[in-house]
Every structure is written in C-alpha cells, then in structure tokens.
CSV table of N, CA and C in Angstrom, one decimal:
chain,number,residue,atom,x,y,z
A,1,MET,N,-24.6,-12.0,6.7
A,1,MET,CA,-24.3,-10.6,6.1
A,1,MET,C,-23.7,-9.6,7.1
A,2,THR,N,-22.3,-9.1,6.7
A,2,THR,CA,-21.6,-8.1,7.9
A,2,THR,C,-21.6,-6.6,7.4
A,3,GLY,N,-21.2,-5.7,7.7
A,3,GLY,CA,-21.2,-4.4,7.3
A,3,GLY,C,-22.3,-4.4,6.5
A,4,THR,N,-22.5,-4.0,5.0
A,4,THR,CA,-23.7,-3.9,4.7
A,4,THR,C,-23.0,-4.4,3.2
A,5,ILE,N,-22.3,-5.3,2.9
A,5,ILE,CA,-22.3,-6.6,2.0
A,5,ILE,C,-22.6,-7.4,2.0
A,6,PHE,N,-22.7,-8.5,2.0
A,6,PHE,CA,-22.9,-10.1,1.7
A,6,PHE,C,-22.2,-10.7,1.0
A,7,TYR,N,-21.7,-11.9,2.5
A,7,TYR,CA,-20.1,-12.7,1.8
A,7,TYR,C,-20.4,-14.0,2.5
A,8,GLU,N,-19.5,-14.8,1.7
A,8,GLU,CA,-19.3,-16.7,1.9
A,8,GLU,C,-18.1,-17.1,1.7
A,9,PHE,N,-18.4,-18.6,1.7
A,9,PHE,CA,-16.8,-19.6,1.0
A,9,PHE,C,-18.0,-19.4,0.1
A,10,ALA,N,-16.3,-19.3,-1.0
A,10,ALA,CA,-17.1,-19.3,-2.6
A,10,ALA,C,-17.2,-20.5,-2.9
A,11,LEU,N,-17.7,-21.8,-4.1
A,11,LEU,CA,-17.9,-22.1,-4.4
A,11,LEU,C,-17.4,-23.0,-6.0
A,12,PRO,N,-16.4,-23.5,-6.2
A,12,PRO,CA,-16.1,-24.1,-7.5
A,12,PRO,C,-17.3,-24.2,-8.9
A,13,ASP,N,-18.2,-24.0,-8.2
A,13,ASP,CA,-19.5,-24.2,-9.9
A,13,ASP,C,-20.3,-22.9,-9.4
A,14,ASP,N,-19.4,-21.6,-9.2
A,14,ASP,CA,-20.4,-20.1,-8.9
A,14,ASP,C,-19.9,-20.0,-10.6
A,15,PRO,N,-21.0,-19.7,-11.6
A,15,PRO,CA,-21.0,-19.3,-12.5
A,15,PRO,C,-20.2,-18.1,-13.2
A,16,PHE,N,-20.4,-17.2,-12.3
A,16,PHE,CA,-19.7,-15.9,-11.6
A,16,PHE,C,-18.5,-16.0,-12.5
A,17,LEU,N,-17.4,-16.9,-11.5
A,17,LEU,CA,-16.1,-17.4,-11.8
A,17,LEU,C,-15.6,-17.0,-13.1
A,18,ASP,N,-16.5,-17.7,-14.2
A,18,ASP,CA,-16.2,-18.3,-15.4
A,18,ASP,C,-15.9,-16.8,-16.5
A,19,VAL,N,-16.5,-15.8,-15.7
A,19,VAL,CA,-16.5,-14.4,-16.5
A,19,VAL,C,-16.2,-13.2,-15.7
A,20,PHE,N,-15.4,-13.7,-14.7
A,20,PHE,CA,-15.2,-12.5,-13.3
A,20,PHE,C,-13.6,-11.8,-14.1
A,21,ALA,N,-14.3,-10.6,-13.9
A,21,ALA,CA,-13.3,-9.5,-14.9
A,21,ALA,C,-12.6,-8.2,-13.5
A,22,SER,N,-11.8,-8.1,-12.9
A,22,SER,CA,-11.0,-7.5,-12.2
A,22,SER,C,-10.4,-5.9,-13.1
A,23,GLY,N,-9.8,-6.7,-13.8
A,23,GLY,CA,-8.9,-6.1,-15.0
A,23,GLY,C,-7.1,-6.3,-14.9
A,24,ASN,N,-7.3,-7.2,-14.2
A,24,ASN,CA,-5.7,-7.2,-14.0
A,24,ASN,C,-5.9,-9.0,-14.5
A,25,GLU,N,-5.3,-9.3,-15.1
A,25,GLU,CA,-5.5,-10.7,-16.0
A,25,GLU,C,-4.7,-11.9,-14.5
A,26,ARG,N,-3.8,-11.3,-14.1
A,26,ARG,CA,-2.9,-12.6,-13.2
A,26,ARG,C,-4.2,-13.0,-12.1
A,27,VAL,N,-5.2,-12.1,-11.5
A,27,VAL,CA,-6.0,-11.8,-10.5
A,27,VAL,C,-6.7,-12.7,-11.3
A,28,ASP,N,-7.2,-12.3,-13.2
A,28,ASP,CA,-8.6,-13.2,-13.2
A,28,ASP,C,-8.5,-14.4,-13.3
A,29,GLN,N,-7.3,-14.7,-13.8
A,29,GLN,CA,-7.1,-16.2,-13.8
A,29,GLN,C,-7.0,-16.8,-12.7
A,30,PHE,N,-6.2,-16.2,-11.7
A,30,PHE,CA,-6.7,-17.6,-10.6
A,30,PHE,C,-7.7,-17.5,-9.9
A,31,PHE,N,-8.6,-16.5,-10.2
A,31,PHE,CA,-10.5,-17.1,-9.6
A,31,PHE,C,-10.7,-18.1,-10.7
A,32,ARG,N,-10.3,-17.9,-12.1
A,32,ARG,CA,-11.4,-18.1,-12.8
A,32,ARG,C,-10.9,-19.3,-12.9
A,33,SER,N,-9.4,-19.9,-12.8
A,33,SER,CA,-9.2,-21.1,-12.9
A,33,SER,C,-9.2,-21.9,-12.1
A,34,ARG,N,-9.9,-21.5,-10.6
A,34,ARG,CA,-10.0,-22.6,-9.8
A,34,ARG,C,-8.8,-22.4,-8.9
A,35,GLU,N,-7.5,-21.5,-8.8
A,35,GLU,CA,-6.3,-22.0,-8.3
A,35,GLU,C,-6.5,-22.5,-6.9
A,36,TRP,N,-7.3,-21.4,-6.2
A,36,TRP,CA,-7.2,-21.6,-5.0
A,36,TRP,C,-8.3,-23.0,-4.4
A,37,LEU,N,-8.8,-23.7,-5.1
A,37,LEU,CA,-9.4,-25.4,-5.2
A,37,LEU,C,-8.6,-26.3,-4.9
A,38,ASN,N,-8.4,-27.4,-3.9
A,38,ASN,CA,-7.5,-27.9,-3.5
A,38,ASN,C,-8.4,-29.1,-4.0
A,39,ALA,N,-8.4,-29.9,-5.6
A,39,ALA,CA,-9.3,-30.4,-6.4
A,39,ALA,C,-8.9,-31.6,-5.5
A,40,GLU,N,-8.0,-31.9,-5.1
A,40,GLU,CA,-7.8,-33.4,-4.8
A,40,GLU,C,-9.1,-33.9,-2.9
A,41,LYS,N,-8.9,-32.4,-2.2
A,41,LYS,CA,-9.8,-32.5,-1.2
A,41,LYS,C,-11.3,-31.5,-1.4
A,42,GLN,N,-11.3,-31.2,-3.0
A,42,GLN,CA,-12.2,-30.4,-3.1
A,42,GLN,C,-13.0,-29.2,-2.1
A,43,LYS,N,-11.9,-28.4,-1.4
A,43,LYS,CA,-11.7,-27.8,-0.6
A,43,LYS,C,-10.9,-26.5,-1.4
A,44,ALA,N,-11.1,-25.3,-0.3
A,44,ALA,CA,-10.5,-24.0,-1.2
A,44,ALA,C,-9.5,-23.9,-0.3
A,45,SER,N,-7.9,-23.4,-0.6
A,45,SER,CA,-6.8,-23.2,0.2
A,45,SER,C,-6.0,-22.8,-0.8
A,46,PRO,N,-6.0,-21.7,-0.5
A,46,PRO,CA,-6.5,-20.7,1.2
A,46,PRO,C,-7.9,-20.4,0.8
A,47,PRO,N,-8.9,-20.8,1.9
A,47,PRO,CA,-10.1,-20.6,1.7
A,47,PRO,C,-10.6,-19.0,1.1
A,48,THR,N,-11.4,-19.1,0.3
A,48,THR,CA,-11.8,-17.8,-0.7
A,48,THR,C,-13.2,-17.3,-0.8
A,49,TYR,N,-13.8,-15.7,-0.6
A,49,TYR,CA,-14.8,-15.6,-0.2
A,49,TYR,C,-15.1,-14.8,-1.2
A,50,VAL,N,-16.7,-14.9,-1.7
A,50,VAL,CA,-17.5,-14.2,-2.5
A,50,VAL,C,-17.7,-12.6,-1.9
A,51,PHE,N,-17.7,-11.7,-2.4
A,51,PHE,CA,-18.4,-10.8,-1.8
A,51,PHE,C,-19.8,-10.4,-2.9
A,52,GLN,N,-21.3,-10.2,-2.6
A,52,GLN,CA,-21.9,-9.5,-3.3
A,52,GLN,C,-22.6,-8.3,-2.4
A,53,VAL,N,-23.1,-7.9,-3.6
A,53,VAL,CA,-24.2,-6.7,-2.7
A,53,VAL,C,-25.2,-7.2,-2.0
A,54,ALA,N,-26.1,-8.6,-2.2
A,54,ALA,CA,-27.1,-9.1,-1.3
A,54,ALA,C,-26.7,-10.7,-1.7
A,55,ARG,N,-27.6,-11.2,-0.5
A,55,ARG,CA,-27.6,-12.7,-1.2
A,55,ARG,C,-27.6,-12.6,-2.3
A,56,GLU,N,-26.6,-13.6,-3.3
A,56,GLU,CA,-27.4,-13.9,-4.9
A,56,GLU,C,-28.0,-12.7,-5.2
A,57,GLY,N,-26.7,-11.9,-5.1
A,57,GLY,CA,-26.6,-10.5,-6.4
A,57,GLY,C,-26.1,-10.4,-6.9
A,58,GLY,N,-25.5,-9.4,-7.4
A,58,GLY,CA,-24.2,-9.1,-8.0
A,58,GLY,C,-23.2,-9.4,-7.2
A,59,THR,N,-21.6,-10.1,-8.0
A,59,THR,CA,-20.9,-9.9,-7.1
A,59,THR,C,-19.7,-9.2,-7.0
A,60,ILE,N,-20.0,-8.3,-6.7
A,60,ILE,CA,-18.4,-7.6,-6.6
A,60,ILE,C,-17.8,-7.8,-6.8
A,61,GLY,N,-17.0,-9.0,-5.9
A,61,GLY,CA,-15.4,-9.3,-6.1
A,61,GLY,C,-15.1,-10.5,-5.3
A,62,TYR,N,-14.0,-11.4,-5.2
A,62,TYR,CA,-13.3,-12.5,-4.6
A,62,TYR,C,-12.3,-12.1,-4.0
A,63,CYS,N,-12.0,-13.0,-2.5
A,63,CYS,CA,-11.1,-12.6,-1.8
A,63,CYS,C,-10.7,-14.2,-1.5
A,64,ALA,N,-8.9,-14.7,-1.9
A,64,ALA,CA,-8.6,-15.8,-1.2
A,64,ALA,C,-7.6,-15.5,0.3
A,65,ALA,N,-7.9,-15.5,1.0
A,65,ALA,CA,-7.4,-15.6,2.8
A,65,ALA,C,-7.0,-16.5,3.5
A,66,ALA,N,-6.3,-16.2,4.6
A,66,ALA,CA,-6.1,-17.5,5.3
A,66,ALA,C,-5.4,-17.5,6.8
A,67,PHE,N,-5.8,-17.6,7.8
A,67,PHE,CA,-4.5,-17.0,9.1
A,67,PHE,C,-3.6,-17.8,8.8
A,68,ARG,N,-2.0,-17.3,9.3
A,68,ARG,CA,-0.9,-17.9,8.8
A,68,ARG,C,-0.2,-17.5,10.0
A,69,ASN,N,0.8,-18.3,10.2
A,69,ASN,CA,2.2,-17.6,10.7
A,69,ASN,C,3.3,-17.3,10.0
A,70,GLN,N,3.6,-15.5,10.3
A,70,GLN,CA,4.3,-14.6,9.7
A,70,GLN,C,4.7,-14.2,10.7
A,71,GLU,N,6.8,-13.7,9.7
A,71,GLU,CA,7.4,-13.0,11.0
A,71,GLU,C,6.8,-11.5,11.4
A,72,HIS,N,6.7,-11.1,12.7
A,72,HIS,CA,6.1,-10.3,12.6
A,72,HIS,C,7.4,-9.7,14.2
A,73,PRO,N,7.3,-8.2,13.2
A,73,PRO,CA,6.7,-7.4,12.7
A,73,PRO,C,6.8,-7.2,11.8
A,74,ASN,N,8.0,-7.2,11.2
A,74,ASN,CA,8.7,-7.6,9.9
A,74,ASN,C,9.1,-9.1,9.4
A,75,ASN,N,9.4,-8.0,7.7
A,75,ASN,CA,10.4,-9.9,7.0
A,75,ASN,C,11.3,-9.9,7.6
A,76,GLN,N,11.7,-9.3,8.8
A,76,GLN,CA,13.3,-9.5,9.2
A,76,GLN,C,13.0,-10.2,10.5
A,77,SER,N,11.5,-10.1,11.3
A,77,SER,CA,11.7,-10.6,12.4
A,77,SER,C,12.1,-12.5,13.1
A,78,VAL,N,12.8,-12.3,13.8
A,78,VAL,CA,12.6,-14.0,14.0
A,78,VAL,C,11.7,-14.5,15.0
A,79,SER,N,10.4,-13.8,15.2
A,79,SER,CA,9.4,-14.0,16.2
A,79,SER,C,8.5,-14.3,14.7
A,80,LYS,N,7.5,-14.7,15.1
A,80,LYS,CA,6.6,-14.7,14.3
A,80,LYS,C,5.1,-14.6,15.3
A,81,ALA,N,4.0,-14.3,14.2
A,81,ALA,CA,2.5,-14.2,15.3
A,81,ALA,C,1.4,-14.1,14.2
A,82,ARG,N,-0.1,-14.6,14.4
A,82,ARG,CA,-0.7,-15.0,13.5
A,82,ARG,C,-1.3,-13.8,13.2
A,83,TYR,N,-1.5,-13.7,11.6
A,83,TYR,CA,-1.7,-13.1,10.3
A,83,TYR,C,-3.5,-13.2,9.9
A,84,LEU,N,-4.1,-12.4,9.6
A,84,LEU,CA,-5.0,-12.5,8.3
A,84,LEU,C,-4.3,-12.3,7.3
A,85,VAL,N,-3.4,-13.3,6.0
A,85,VAL,CA,-2.6,-13.2,4.8
A,85,VAL,C,-4.0,-13.1,4.2
A,86,ILE,N,-4.2,-12.0,3.0
A,86,ILE,CA,-4.5,-12.3,2.0
A,86,ILE,C,-4.0,-12.5,0.7
A,87,TYR,N,-4.4,-13.4,0.3
A,87,TYR,CA,-3.1,-13.9,-0.9
A,87,TYR,C,-4.0,-13.2,-2.0
A,88,MET,N,-4.7,-13.1,-2.6
A,88,MET,CA,-5.9,-12.3,-3.7
A,88,MET,C,-6.4,-11.6,-3.5
A,89,LEU,N,-6.9,-10.5,-4.2
A,89,LEU,CA,-8.3,-10.1,-4.1
A,89,LEU,C,-9.0,-9.3,-5.5
A,90,GLY,N,-9.4,-9.9,-5.8
A,90,GLY,CA,-10.0,-8.5,-7.0
A,90,GLY,C,-11.5,-8.2,-7.6
A,91,VAL,N,-12.0,-6.9,-7.6
A,91,VAL,CA,-12.9,-6.4,-7.6
A,91,VAL,C,-14.1,-6.4,-9.0
A,92,ASN,N,-14.8,-6.9,-8.8
A,92,ASN,CA,-15.3,-7.3,-10.6
A,92,ASN,C,-15.0,-5.3,-10.7
A,93,LYS,N,-14.9,-5.1,-12.8
A,93,LYS,CA,-14.4,-3.5,-13.0
A,93,LYS,C,-15.9,-2.9,-12.4
A,94,ALA,N,-16.7,-3.4,-12.6
A,94,ALA,CA,-18.5,-2.9,-12.6
A,94,ALA,C,-18.2,-2.0,-10.8
A,95,PHE,N,-17.8,-2.5,-9.9
A,95,PHE,CA,-18.1,-1.7,-8.7
A,95,PHE,C,-16.6,-1.3,-8.7
A,96,GLN,N,-15.2,-1.1,-9.2
A,96,GLN,CA,-14.4,-0.1,-8.9
A,96,GLN,C,-15.2,1.4,-9.1
A,97,GLY,N,-13.8,1.5,-7.6
A,97,GLY,CA,-14.1,3.3,-7.8
A,97,GLY,C,-15.9,3.5,-7.3
A,98,LYS,N,-16.7,2.3,-7.6
A,98,LYS,CA,-17.9,3.1,-6.9
A,98,LYS,C,-18.5,2.7,-5.4
A,99,LYS,N,-19.1,3.8,-5.0
A,99,LYS,CA,-19.8,3.7,-3.7
A,99,LYS,C,-20.9,3.0,-3.4
A,100,ASN,N,-20.2,2.1,-2.2
A,100,ASN,CA,-21.5,1.2,-1.6
A,100,ASN,C,-22.3,1.7,-1.4
A,101,ALA,N,-23.3,1.4,-2.3
A,101,ALA,CA,-24.6,2.2,-2.2
A,101,ALA,C,-25.6,2.0,-0.6
A,102,LEU,N,-25.0,1.5,-0.1
A,102,LEU,CA,-25.7,0.9,1.6
A,102,LEU,C,-24.8,1.2,3.0
A,103,ALA,N,-23.5,2.2,2.0
A,103,ALA,CA,-22.7,2.7,2.7
A,103,ALA,C,-22.0,4.0,1.8
A,104,THR,N,-22.3,5.0,1.7
A,104,THR,CA,-22.3,6.2,1.3
A,104,THR,C,-21.0,6.6,1.2
A,105,GLU,N,-20.1,6.2,2.2
A,105,GLU,CA,-19.0,7.0,2.6
A,105,GLU,C,-17.8,5.7,2.2
A,106,GLN,N,-18.1,4.3,1.7
A,106,GLN,CA,-17.4,3.9,1.4
A,106,GLN,C,-17.2,3.6,0.2
A,107,THR,N,-16.3,2.7,-0.7
A,107,THR,CA,-16.2,2.0,-1.8
A,107,THR,C,-16.7,1.1,-1.5
A,108,TYR,N,-16.9,-0.4,-3.0
A,108,TYR,CA,-16.6,-1.5,-2.6
A,108,TYR,C,-16.1,-2.1,-2.0
A,109,ALA,N,-14.5,-1.5,-2.7
A,109,ALA,CA,-13.7,-2.4,-2.1
A,109,ALA,C,-13.1,-2.3,-0.8
A,110,THR,N,-13.4,-0.5,-0.2
A,110,THR,CA,-13.7,-0.6,1.0
A,110,THR,C,-13.9,-1.4,2.0
A,111,SER,N,-15.5,-1.3,1.6
A,111,SER,CA,-16.3,-2.5,2.1
A,111,SER,C,-15.9,-4.2,2.3
A,112,ILE,N,-15.2,-4.4,1.3
A,112,ILE,CA,-14.7,-5.6,1.4
A,112,ILE,C,-13.3,-5.7,2.3
A,113,MET,N,-12.5,-4.2,2.3
A,113,MET,CA,-11.5,-4.7,3.2
A,113,MET,C,-12.2,-4.3,4.9
A,114,ALA,N,-13.2,-3.7,5.0
A,114,ALA,CA,-13.0,-3.9,6.7
A,114,ALA,C,-14.1,-5.0,6.6
A,115,ILE,N,-14.6,-5.4,6.1
A,115,ILE,CA,-15.0,-7.0,6.3
A,115,ILE,C,-14.2,-8.0,6.3
A,116,LEU,N,-12.8,-8.1,6.1
A,116,LEU,CA,-11.4,-8.6,6.0
A,116,LEU,C,-11.0,-8.6,7.5
A,117,GLU,N,-11.0,-7.4,7.7
A,117,GLU,CA,-10.1,-6.6,9.6
A,117,GLU,C,-11.4,-7.4,10.5
A,118,GLU,N,-12.8,-7.2,10.1
A,118,GLU,CA,-13.6,-7.9,11.4
A,118,GLU,C,-13.1,-9.6,11.3
A,119,ILE,N,-13.2,-10.1,10.2
A,119,ILE,CA,-12.5,-12.0,10.3
A,119,ILE,C,-11.6,-11.5,11.1
A,120,ALA,N,-10.6,-11.0,11.0
A,120,ALA,CA,-9.2,-10.6,11.3
A,120,ALA,C,-9.6,-10.4,13.2
A,121,ARG,N,-10.1,-9.9,13.4
A,121,ARG,CA,-10.4,-9.2,14.6
A,121,ARG,C,-11.1,-10.4,15.3
A,122,SER,N,-11.7,-11.5,14.6
A,122,SER,CA,-12.8,-12.6,15.1
A,122,SER,C,-11.7,-12.9,16.2
A,123,ARG,N,-10.6,-13.7,15.7
A,123,ARG,CA,-10.0,-14.1,16.4
A,123,ARG,C,-8.5,-13.9,17.0
A,124,GLU,N,-8.7,-13.8,18.8
A,124,GLU,CA,-8.3,-13.3,19.7
A,124,GLU,C,-6.5,-13.1,19.2
A,125,ASP,N,-5.9,-14.2,18.8
A,125,ASP,CA,-4.6,-14.4,18.5
A,125,ASP,C,-4.5,-14.3,17.3
A,126,CYS,N,-5.2,-12.6,16.6
A,126,CYS,CA,-4.3,-12.2,15.4
A,126,CYS,C,-4.3,-10.9,15.5
A,127,ALA,N,-2.9,-10.6,14.7
A,127,ALA,CA,-1.9,-9.4,15.2
A,127,ALA,C,-2.4,-8.6,14.1
A,128,GLY,N,-2.6,-9.1,12.9
A,128,GLY,CA,-3.1,-8.1,11.9
A,128,GLY,C,-3.2,-8.4,10.7
A,129,LEU,N,-3.7,-7.8,9.8
A,129,LEU,CA,-4.1,-8.5,8.1
A,129,LEU,C,-2.1,-8.5,7.6
A,130,SER,N,-2.2,-8.8,6.4
A,130,SER,CA,-0.5,-8.8,5.6
A,130,SER,C,-1.0,-9.8,4.4
A,131,LEU,N,-0.5,-8.7,3.3
A,131,LEU,CA,-0.8,-9.2,2.0
A,131,LEU,C,0.8,-8.2,1.3
A,132,ARG,N,0.8,-9.0,0.1
A,132,ARG,CA,1.9,-8.5,-0.8
A,132,ARG,C,1.4,-8.4,-2.2
A,133,VAL,N,1.8,-6.8,-2.5
A,133,VAL,CA,1.8,-5.7,-3.5
A,133,VAL,C,2.9,-6.3,-4.9
A,134,ARG,N,2.8,-6.2,-5.5
A,134,ARG,CA,3.9,-5.8,-6.2
A,134,ARG,C,4.0,-4.4,-5.9
A,135,SER,N,6.4,-4.1,-6.5
A,135,SER,CA,6.5,-3.2,-6.1
A,135,SER,C,5.8,-2.1,-6.8
A,136,MET,N,5.9,-2.5,-8.2
A,136,MET,CA,5.3,-1.0,-9.3
A,136,MET,C,3.5,-1.2,-9.3
A,137,ASN,N,3.2,-1.2,-8.3
A,137,ASN,CA,1.3,-1.4,-8.4
A,137,ASN,C,1.1,-0.4,-7.6
A,138,GLY,N,0.9,0.5,-7.7
A,138,GLY,CA,0.8,2.6,-7.3
A,138,GLY,C,-0.3,2.2,-6.3
A,139,ARG,N,-0.9,2.0,-7.9
A,139,ARG,CA,-3.1,2.3,-7.4
A,139,ARG,C,-3.1,1.3,-6.5
A,140,GLY,N,-2.6,0.3,-6.6
A,140,GLY,CA,-2.3,-1.2,-5.6
A,140,GLY,C,-2.5,-0.8,-4.3
A,141,ILE,N,-0.9,0.0,-4.1
A,141,ILE,CA,-0.4,0.2,-2.5
A,141,ILE,C,-0.7,1.9,-2.4
A,142,GLY,N,-1.4,3.0,-3.6
A,142,GLY,CA,-2.3,3.9,-2.9
A,142,GLY,C,-3.5,3.2,-1.4
A,143,PHE,N,-4.2,2.3,-2.9
A,143,PHE,CA,-6.0,1.4,-1.5
A,143,PHE,C,-4.9,1.3,-0.5
A,144,TYR,N,-4.2,0.2,-0.8
A,144,TYR,CA,-4.1,0.0,0.6
A,144,TYR,C,-3.1,0.6,1.9
A,145,ARG,N,-2.6,2.0,1.4
A,145,ARG,CA,-2.6,2.9,2.5
A,145,ARG,C,-3.5,3.2,2.9
A,146,LYS,N,-4.1,3.8,1.8
A,146,LYS,CA,-5.6,4.5,2.4
A,146,LYS,C,-6.4,3.8,3.5
A,147,VAL,N,-7.2,2.7,3.4
A,147,VAL,CA,-7.7,1.5,4.4
A,147,VAL,C,-6.2,1.0,5.8
A,148,GLY,N,-5.7,1.7,6.2
A,148,GLY,CA,-4.7,1.7,7.1
A,148,GLY,C,-3.3,0.6,7.3
A,149,PHE,N,-2.9,0.4,6.0
A,149,PHE,CA,-1.9,-0.4,5.7
A,149,PHE,C,-0.6,0.0,5.6
A,150,GLU,N,0.6,-0.2,6.1
A,150,GLU,CA,2.4,-0.1,5.7
A,150,GLU,C,2.9,-0.7,5.5
A,151,ALA,N,3.7,-0.6,4.3
A,151,ALA,CA,4.6,-0.8,3.6
A,151,ALA,C,6.1,-1.7,5.0
A,152,ASP,N,6.4,-2.5,4.8
A,152,ASP,CA,7.0,-3.4,5.7
A,152,ASP,C,8.4,-2.7,5.2
A,153,PRO,N,9.2,-2.1,6.7
A,153,PRO,CA,10.4,-1.5,6.7
A,153,PRO,C,11.2,-2.1,6.1
A,154,SER,N,11.3,-3.5,5.5
A,154,SER,CA,12.6,-4.2,5.0
A,154,SER,C,12.6,-4.4,3.7
A,155,GLY,N,11.7,-3.0,3.1
A,155,GLY,CA,11.4,-3.8,2.0
A,155,GLY,C,11.0,-4.2,1.2
A,156,PRO,N,10.6,-4.5,-0.5
A,156,PRO,CA,10.2,-5.0,-0.9
A,156,PRO,C,11.1,-6.4,-0.9
A,157,ILE,N,10.7,-7.4,-1.8
A,157,ILE,CA,11.0,-9.4,-1.8
A,157,ILE,C,11.1,-9.7,-3.2
A,158,GLN,N,12.0,-10.2,-3.3
A,158,GLN,CA,11.6,-11.5,-5.4
A,158,GLN,C,11.4,-12.4,-5.0
A,159,ALA,N,9.5,-12.6,-5.1
A,159,ALA,CA,9.2,-13.6,-5.0
A,159,ALA,C,8.9,-14.7,-6.0
A,160,ASP,N,9.1,-13.9,-7.4
A,160,ASP,CA,9.2,-14.9,-8.7
A,160,ASP,C,9.8,-13.5,-9.8
A,161,SER,N,9.3,-14.3,-10.9
A,161,SER,CA,9.8,-13.3,-11.8
A,161,SER,C,9.5,-12.2,-12.1
A,162,GLY,N,8.1,-11.7,-11.5
A,162,GLY,CA,7.7,-10.6,-11.6
A,162,GLY,C,8.7,-9.5,-11.2
A,163,ASP,N,8.4,-8.2,-10.7
A,163,ASP,CA,9.0,-7.1,-9.8
A,163,ASP,C,8.8,-7.5,-8.4
A,164,PRO,N,9.4,-6.8,-7.7
A,164,PRO,CA,9.5,-7.4,-6.6
A,164,PRO,C,8.0,-6.8,-5.7
A,165,MET,N,7.7,-8.0,-4.6
A,165,MET,CA,6.5,-8.1,-4.1
A,165,MET,C,7.2,-7.5,-2.7
A,166,LEU,N,6.2,-6.2,-2.4
A,166,LEU,CA,6.6,-5.4,-1.1
A,166,LEU,C,4.9,-5.9,-0.4
A,167,THR,N,5.5,-6.4,1.1
A,167,THR,CA,4.6,-7.1,1.9
A,167,THR,C,3.9,-5.7,2.5
A,168,MET,N,2.8,-5.7,3.2
A,168,MET,CA,2.1,-4.4,3.5
A,168,MET,C,1.4,-5.3,5.0
A,169,ARG,N,1.2,-5.2,5.8
A,169,ARG,CA,0.3,-5.1,7.2
A,169,ARG,C,-0.6,-3.7,7.4
A,170,LYS,N,-1.4,-4.5,8.4
A,170,LYS,CA,-2.4,-3.5,9.2
A,170,LYS,C,-2.5,-4.0,10.6
A,171,LEU,N,-1.6,-3.4,11.3
A,171,LEU,CA,-2.1,-4.4,12.9
A,171,LEU,C,-3.4,-4.0,13.8
A,172,LEU,N,-3.3,-5.0,14.3
A,172,LEU,CA,-4.7,-4.5,14.6
A,172,LEU,C,-4.2,-4.3,16.0
A,173,THR,N,-4.8,-3.3,17.1
A,173,THR,CA,-4.5,-2.7,18.2
A,173,THR,C,-5.9,-2.9,19.0
C-alpha cells in the first residue's frame, strides 16, 4: 500500500475488468479486452496496475505503464532517457472527480498519479513520466497539467487515424 490507496498488478481474471466503465469507450475497451495481456506469454505487456480503495475493495481504476527509453527532453531530441510511460489510464466513473476519503486534498485520479510518480522515482535512472493524450481532449490535458505535466514543445504528432496526440511529460528533479 502506497499513499492512500492500494495497488497491485492487474490479473486477467479480475471480474471487474469485464464491466469497467470510465466513460471513454477506447479506454474501457483496452482494459476489458485485455489488450495489455500478452496471451502467448500470459504476461501483462505493458505492466498493468489495478487501483483500489483497499485490498479487495472497490476498483478505482487501471493503468498500463512501463519504463521505456524515450527522446529527451522532447520528441525532437536525438538523446534518450528512461521514462515511466503511461500507455492507458482509466478511472471508474464512480470515482471520477471524487475526493479520496483517505487524502481529502486529492481526488482519486490525483492519488493514482501520485502513486505512478512514486513508481517512477523508485528507479534511480528515471528522468520522468510521459504520456500521450489526444490534442482535442481538453479535460485530460487540463488534468495532466494540474498534476505537473507539461506539453512537449515540439507539438502534437499524428500517431494514428484519430486526432493528433500530444506528448506530455513530468520531469523528476
């Protein structure tokens, strides 16, 4: 247990995965379909965490994240550094915008981000946290700024057929 909520690696037989609802169909599908599970190896790839109010308590959300070498300090850099890359993050609708009962100054989503930062800080060679968010997702961008992320100065990139993706980073100092 770290911070004020419990977390551990998600297991593919977690029954809540089948009904997980964050309000974002792409996020929900990622976790429900177990896209994060390498079925051949029966191993999470990327590692995926479940966040709960207590061990075996209500599920707050899920996050797929892994340490990777990325361009540093921005997407146009030729040098690389180790980051904790957040691939997908979803907070159950029942917990969105709600204050964490054990940390009244934080929402549950903010508590999850604090835990992810702790995980990043646990690696001495980690330069920071990184994620991509749709450039049209003002709510997501606003939340990530609130918890200390900054937009990559090189701007959004076209990663797929959807809206361009903005890389956001939180450097550890």
